[in-house]
XYZ file of C-alpha atoms in Angstrom:
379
model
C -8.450 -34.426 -58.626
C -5.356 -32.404 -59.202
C -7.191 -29.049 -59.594
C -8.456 -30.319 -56.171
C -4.897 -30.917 -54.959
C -3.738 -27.635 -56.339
C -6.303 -26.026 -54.419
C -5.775 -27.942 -51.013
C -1.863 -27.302 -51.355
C -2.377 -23.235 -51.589
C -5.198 -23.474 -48.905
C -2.850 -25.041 -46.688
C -0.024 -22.704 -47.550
C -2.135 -20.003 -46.625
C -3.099 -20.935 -43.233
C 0.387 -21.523 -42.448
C 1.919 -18.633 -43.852
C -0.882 -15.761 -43.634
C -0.047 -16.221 -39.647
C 3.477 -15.883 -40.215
C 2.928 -12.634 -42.361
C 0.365 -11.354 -39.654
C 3.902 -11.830 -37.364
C 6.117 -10.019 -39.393
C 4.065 -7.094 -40.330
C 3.739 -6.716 -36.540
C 7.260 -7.296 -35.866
C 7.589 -4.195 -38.352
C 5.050 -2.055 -36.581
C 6.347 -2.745 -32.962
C 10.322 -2.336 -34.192
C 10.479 0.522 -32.092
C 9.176 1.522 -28.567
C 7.863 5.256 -27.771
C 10.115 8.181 -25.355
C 8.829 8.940 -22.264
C 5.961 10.898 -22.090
C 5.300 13.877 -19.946
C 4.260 12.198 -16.990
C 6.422 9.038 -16.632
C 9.365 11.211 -16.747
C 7.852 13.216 -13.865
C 7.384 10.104 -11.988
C 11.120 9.240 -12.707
C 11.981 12.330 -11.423
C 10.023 11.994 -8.232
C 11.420 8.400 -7.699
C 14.964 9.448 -7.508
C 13.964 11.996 -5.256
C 12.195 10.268 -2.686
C 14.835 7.670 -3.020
C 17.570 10.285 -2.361
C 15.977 11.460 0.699
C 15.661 8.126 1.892
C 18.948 7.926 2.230
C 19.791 10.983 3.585
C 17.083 9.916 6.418
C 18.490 6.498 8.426
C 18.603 8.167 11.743
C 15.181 10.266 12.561
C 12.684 7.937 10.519
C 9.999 6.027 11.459
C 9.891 4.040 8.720
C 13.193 2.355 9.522
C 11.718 1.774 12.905
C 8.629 0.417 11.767
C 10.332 -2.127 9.424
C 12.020 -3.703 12.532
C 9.028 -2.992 14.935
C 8.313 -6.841 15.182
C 12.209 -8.170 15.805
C 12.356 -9.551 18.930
C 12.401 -7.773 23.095
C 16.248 -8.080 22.870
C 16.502 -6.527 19.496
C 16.808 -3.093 18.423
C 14.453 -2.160 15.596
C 16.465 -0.034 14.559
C 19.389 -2.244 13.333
C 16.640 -4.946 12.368
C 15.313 -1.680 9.865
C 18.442 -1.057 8.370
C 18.833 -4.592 7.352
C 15.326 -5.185 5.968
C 15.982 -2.201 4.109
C 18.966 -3.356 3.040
C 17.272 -6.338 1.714
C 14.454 -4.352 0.101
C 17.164 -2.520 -2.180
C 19.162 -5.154 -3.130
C 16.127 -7.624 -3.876
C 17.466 -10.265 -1.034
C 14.710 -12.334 -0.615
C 16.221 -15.309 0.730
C 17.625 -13.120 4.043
C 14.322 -11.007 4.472
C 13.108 -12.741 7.899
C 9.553 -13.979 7.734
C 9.681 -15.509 11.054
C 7.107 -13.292 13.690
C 9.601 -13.001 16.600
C 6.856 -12.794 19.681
C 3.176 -14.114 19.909
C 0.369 -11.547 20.254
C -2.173 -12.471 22.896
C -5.918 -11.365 22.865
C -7.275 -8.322 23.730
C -10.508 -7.559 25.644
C -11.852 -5.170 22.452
C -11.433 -7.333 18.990
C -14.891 -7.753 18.461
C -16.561 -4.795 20.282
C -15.050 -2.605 17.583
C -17.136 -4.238 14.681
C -20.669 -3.403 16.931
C -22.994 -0.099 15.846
C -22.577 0.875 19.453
C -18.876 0.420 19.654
C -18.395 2.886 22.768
C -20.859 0.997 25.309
C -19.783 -2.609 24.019
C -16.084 -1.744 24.233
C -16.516 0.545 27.606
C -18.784 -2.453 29.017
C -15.484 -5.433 28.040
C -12.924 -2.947 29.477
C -14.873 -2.301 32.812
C -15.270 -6.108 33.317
C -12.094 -7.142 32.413
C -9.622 -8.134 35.345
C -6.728 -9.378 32.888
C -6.058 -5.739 31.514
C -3.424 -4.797 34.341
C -1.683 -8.293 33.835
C -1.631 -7.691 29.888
C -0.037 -4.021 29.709
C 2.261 -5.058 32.464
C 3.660 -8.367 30.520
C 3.738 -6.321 27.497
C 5.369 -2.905 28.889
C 8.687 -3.302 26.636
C 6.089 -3.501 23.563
C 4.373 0.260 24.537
C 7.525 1.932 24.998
C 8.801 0.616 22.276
C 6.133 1.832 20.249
C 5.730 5.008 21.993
C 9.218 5.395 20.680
C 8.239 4.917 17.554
C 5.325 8.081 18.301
C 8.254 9.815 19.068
C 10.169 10.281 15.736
C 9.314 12.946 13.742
C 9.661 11.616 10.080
C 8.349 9.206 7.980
C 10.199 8.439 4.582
C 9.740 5.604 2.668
C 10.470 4.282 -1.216
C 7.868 3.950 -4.342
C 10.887 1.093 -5.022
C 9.440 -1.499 -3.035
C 9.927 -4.934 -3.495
C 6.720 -6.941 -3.289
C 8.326 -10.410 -3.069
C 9.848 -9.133 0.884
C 7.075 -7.578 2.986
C 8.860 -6.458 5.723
C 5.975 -4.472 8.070
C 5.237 -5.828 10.789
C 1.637 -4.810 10.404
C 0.276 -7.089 12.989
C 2.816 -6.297 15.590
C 2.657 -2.374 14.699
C -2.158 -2.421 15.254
C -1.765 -4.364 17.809
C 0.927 -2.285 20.095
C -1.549 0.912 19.020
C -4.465 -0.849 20.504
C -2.164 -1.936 23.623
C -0.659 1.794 23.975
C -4.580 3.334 23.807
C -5.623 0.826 26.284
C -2.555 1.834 28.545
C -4.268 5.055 28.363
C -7.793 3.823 29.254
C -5.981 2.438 32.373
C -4.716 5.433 33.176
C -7.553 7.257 32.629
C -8.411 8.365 36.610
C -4.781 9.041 37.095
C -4.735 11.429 34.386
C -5.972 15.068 33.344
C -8.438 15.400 30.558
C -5.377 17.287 29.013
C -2.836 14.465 29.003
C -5.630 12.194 27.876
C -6.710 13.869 24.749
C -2.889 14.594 24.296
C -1.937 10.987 24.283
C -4.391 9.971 21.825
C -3.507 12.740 19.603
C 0.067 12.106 19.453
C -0.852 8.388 18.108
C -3.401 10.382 15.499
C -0.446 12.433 14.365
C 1.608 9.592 13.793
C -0.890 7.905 11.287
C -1.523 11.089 9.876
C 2.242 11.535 8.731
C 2.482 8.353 7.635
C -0.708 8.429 5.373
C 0.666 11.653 4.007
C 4.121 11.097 3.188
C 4.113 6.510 2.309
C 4.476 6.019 -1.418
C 3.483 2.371 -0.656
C -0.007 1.303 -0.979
C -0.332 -1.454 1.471
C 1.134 1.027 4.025
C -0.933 3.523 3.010
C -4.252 1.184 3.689
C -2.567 0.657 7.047
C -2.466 3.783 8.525
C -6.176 4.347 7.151
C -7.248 1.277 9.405
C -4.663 2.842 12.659
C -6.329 6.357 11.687
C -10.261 4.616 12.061
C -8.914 2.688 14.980
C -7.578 5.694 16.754
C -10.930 7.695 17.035
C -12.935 4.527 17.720
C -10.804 3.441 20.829
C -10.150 7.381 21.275
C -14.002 7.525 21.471
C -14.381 4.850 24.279
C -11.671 5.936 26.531
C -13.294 9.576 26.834
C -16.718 7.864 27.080
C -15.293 6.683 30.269
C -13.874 9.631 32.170
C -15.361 10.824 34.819
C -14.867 14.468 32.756
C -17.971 14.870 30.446
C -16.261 14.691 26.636
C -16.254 18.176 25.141
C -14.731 19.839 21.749
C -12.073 21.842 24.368
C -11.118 18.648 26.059
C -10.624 16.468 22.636
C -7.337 15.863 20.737
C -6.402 18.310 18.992
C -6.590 16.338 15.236
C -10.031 15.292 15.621
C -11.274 19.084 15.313
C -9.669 19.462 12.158
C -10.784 18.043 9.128
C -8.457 15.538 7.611
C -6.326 17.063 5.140
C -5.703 16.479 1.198
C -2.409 14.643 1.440
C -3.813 11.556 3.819
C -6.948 11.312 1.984
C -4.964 11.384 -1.529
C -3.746 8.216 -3.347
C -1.233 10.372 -5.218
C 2.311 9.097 -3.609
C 0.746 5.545 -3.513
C 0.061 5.385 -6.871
C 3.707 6.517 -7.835
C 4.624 3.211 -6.130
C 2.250 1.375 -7.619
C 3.590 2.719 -11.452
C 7.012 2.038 -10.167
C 6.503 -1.400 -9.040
C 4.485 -1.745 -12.532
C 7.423 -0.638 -14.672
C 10.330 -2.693 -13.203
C 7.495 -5.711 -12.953
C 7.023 -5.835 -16.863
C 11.188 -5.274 -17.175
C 11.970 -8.118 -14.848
C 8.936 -10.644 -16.642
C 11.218 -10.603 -19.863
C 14.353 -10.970 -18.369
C 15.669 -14.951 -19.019
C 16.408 -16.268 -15.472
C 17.229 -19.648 -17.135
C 14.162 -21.010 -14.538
C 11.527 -21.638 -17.211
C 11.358 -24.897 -19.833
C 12.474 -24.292 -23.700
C 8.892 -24.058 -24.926
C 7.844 -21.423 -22.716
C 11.350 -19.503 -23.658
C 10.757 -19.711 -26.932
C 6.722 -18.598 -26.204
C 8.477 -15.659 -24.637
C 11.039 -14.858 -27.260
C 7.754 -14.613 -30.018
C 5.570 -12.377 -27.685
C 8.409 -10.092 -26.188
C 8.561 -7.361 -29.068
C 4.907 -7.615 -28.979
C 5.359 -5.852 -25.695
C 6.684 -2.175 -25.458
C 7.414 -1.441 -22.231
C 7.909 2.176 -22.023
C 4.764 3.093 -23.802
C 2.628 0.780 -21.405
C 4.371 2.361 -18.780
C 3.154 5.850 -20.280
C -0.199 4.691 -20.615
C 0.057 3.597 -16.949
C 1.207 6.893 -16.054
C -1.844 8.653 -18.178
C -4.640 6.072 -16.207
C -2.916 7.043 -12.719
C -3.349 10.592 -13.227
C -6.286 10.661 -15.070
C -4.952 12.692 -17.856
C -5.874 10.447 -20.188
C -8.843 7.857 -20.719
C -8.442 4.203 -21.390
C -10.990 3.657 -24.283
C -8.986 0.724 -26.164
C -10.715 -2.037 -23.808
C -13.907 -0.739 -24.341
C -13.564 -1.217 -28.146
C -14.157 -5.079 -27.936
C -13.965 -6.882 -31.113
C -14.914 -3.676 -33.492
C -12.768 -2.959 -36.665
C -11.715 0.026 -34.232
C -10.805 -2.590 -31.561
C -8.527 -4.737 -33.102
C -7.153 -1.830 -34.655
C -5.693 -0.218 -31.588
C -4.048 -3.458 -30.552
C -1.681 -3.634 -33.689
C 1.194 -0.976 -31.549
C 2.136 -2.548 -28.331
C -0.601 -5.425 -28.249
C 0.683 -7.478 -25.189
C 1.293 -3.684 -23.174
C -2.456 -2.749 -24.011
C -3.761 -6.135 -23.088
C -2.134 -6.239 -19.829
C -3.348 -2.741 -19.154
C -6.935 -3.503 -19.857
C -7.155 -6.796 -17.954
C -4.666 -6.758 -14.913
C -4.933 -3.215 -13.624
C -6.454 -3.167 -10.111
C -8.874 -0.135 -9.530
C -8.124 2.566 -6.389
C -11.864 3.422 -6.242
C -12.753 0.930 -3.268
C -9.052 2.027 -1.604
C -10.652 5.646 -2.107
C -13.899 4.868 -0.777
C -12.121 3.347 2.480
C -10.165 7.095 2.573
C -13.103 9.147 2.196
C -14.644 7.442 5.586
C -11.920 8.710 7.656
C -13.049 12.240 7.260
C -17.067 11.493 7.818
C -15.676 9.008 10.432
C -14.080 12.447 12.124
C -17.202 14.469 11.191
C -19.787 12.005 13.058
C -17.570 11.450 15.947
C -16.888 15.229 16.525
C -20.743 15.400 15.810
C -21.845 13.371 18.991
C -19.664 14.683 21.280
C -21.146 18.115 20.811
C -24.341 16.540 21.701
């Protein structure tokens, strides 16, 4: 009975204290966190860059427009810009305003668009449609305020977004394209062929810089959809002019193929390892918010976590100059092996990481999009 004690008393310490060594020994190993590699200090770089010339551009940008494109008729988007941006920088949740300022009505094309035929089902709403002249006319003030926004010749936004405030009026911003390409339906007979394919093109351009030149994802998406949007309206206007559609008499983007920069998730991804790195920072910062067992959860699991070598590792997935093999490892001798440096970094990496292949996909459309609607036209 006392051998059997003995034994029982050593068992015991050893399930209590072989955890507790497991700790230390990777308290030891994770003592210190990695420099910067290569990359992230590029990215750091970049970020005060872009940030810099975001400040330098209040005046002549778009994006400051854009961020106060939904304040209300009275209200001048830019001042309602500078304050969401102001908001954005400083992390002011509590005064970003959520509130959507004006009501958007229906218009006679949401669900032609979806149809394989698009141009007859759209062309056959808009010809039967008597509300059209009633709906641009109520909503004048919202086409000239967005053909203001056509207008400007820069877009420059931040990677240093702030998720928790989404400030684009993305709603407000598709629907005044759709209203502004259906002002120039309406004007179609009134118009040359020339001033036609010119107005379409100059909303074209617009997307076009802003796909180029956002650093925010979710923007970037955006201007994919106005881009698709643009040739697919574009399409059924010119399907209805009395001119006969031809490659002379089309806007002048559509005959060019869509270049590198808007088809390229480079800048967006620099956001996306931006908002990554001060995400991890700010998830170990004590707010005072949570209970005492979940700070003290946090206090054993925080050097578990080194944040500048997941944010490397980030930066080596992004630019695909390195290959994440450690999730692939499973439960192998190899697998657990690789976990012992930066465990909590590694785990996050393998199991919250969204993928930019189906954002890629949606990219890579745009340019067959422009290929097959330049296609039947010539025909």
């Amino acid at each position: 009975m006392r051998h059997f004690l003995l034994t029982l008393k050593w068992a015991l310490l050893t399930i209590v204290l072989a955890p507790i060594a497991l700790y230390l020994i990777l308290l030891l190993i994770n003592i210190l966190d990695v420099a910067p590699s290569e990359q992230s200090q590029r990215y750091l770089t970049q970020i005060v860059k872009v940030d810099s010339t975001l400040t330098k551009n209040h005046n002549d940008n778009a994006y400051i427009f854009a961020l106060g494109f939904g304040s209300a008729k009275d209200k001048s988007p830019i001042t309602i810009g500078l304050e969401s941006l102001h908001n954005l920088q400083n992390k002011d949740v509590l005064s970003a305003d959520k509130t959507q300022q004006y009501a958007l009505p229906n218009l006679p094309l949401e669900n032609c668009l979806a149809e394989d035929d698009f141009a007859a089902a759209c062309g056959a709403n808009l010809r039967k449609n008597t509300d059209l002249k009633t709906l641009l006319s109520n909503n004048r003030w919202l086409i000239n305020r967005y053909q203001q926004l056509l207008q400007m010749s820069n877009w420059h936004d931040s990677p240093s977004f702030n998720a928790d405030i989404n400030p684009m009026p993305f709603k407000e911003l598709l629907f005044a394209q759709k209203l502004y390409l259906l002002d120039v339906y309406q004007n179609l007979n009134s118009s040359s062929a020339k001033a036609t394919a010119q107005a379409i093109d100059q909303d074209m351009l617009f997307w076009l810089e802003v796909s180029s030149n956002t650093h925010i994802l979710i923007n970037k998406m955006v201007s994919a959809a106005a881009i698709s949007v643009n040739m697919q309206l574009g399409e059924v206007i010119l399907s209805q002019s009395e001119v006969e559609p031809n490659i002379a008499t089309l806007p002048t983007s559509w005959n060019k193929p869509i270049t590198a920069e808007v088809l390229s998730l480079n800048k967006a991804k620099l956001g996306e390892w931006s908002y990554f790195i001060r995400t991890i920072a700010s998830a170990q910062a004590d707010d005072g918010s949570v209970d005492t067992a979940s700070q003290i959860v946090s206090t054993l699991l925080s050097p578990l976590m080194q944040n500048q070598d997941t944010a490397n590792r980030y930066a080596a997935i992004l630019t695909n100059s390195a290959i994440q093999t450690d999730c692939d490892k499973g439960l192998s001798i190899d697998g657990i092996n690789s976990y012992i440096y930066n465990p909590l970094g590694k785990y996050i990496l393998c199991t919250g990481m969204p993928s930019f292949s189906a954002h890629q996909m949606t990219l890579d459309k745009l340019e067959q999009q422009r290929e097959k609607l330049v296609t039947r036209i010539k025909h």
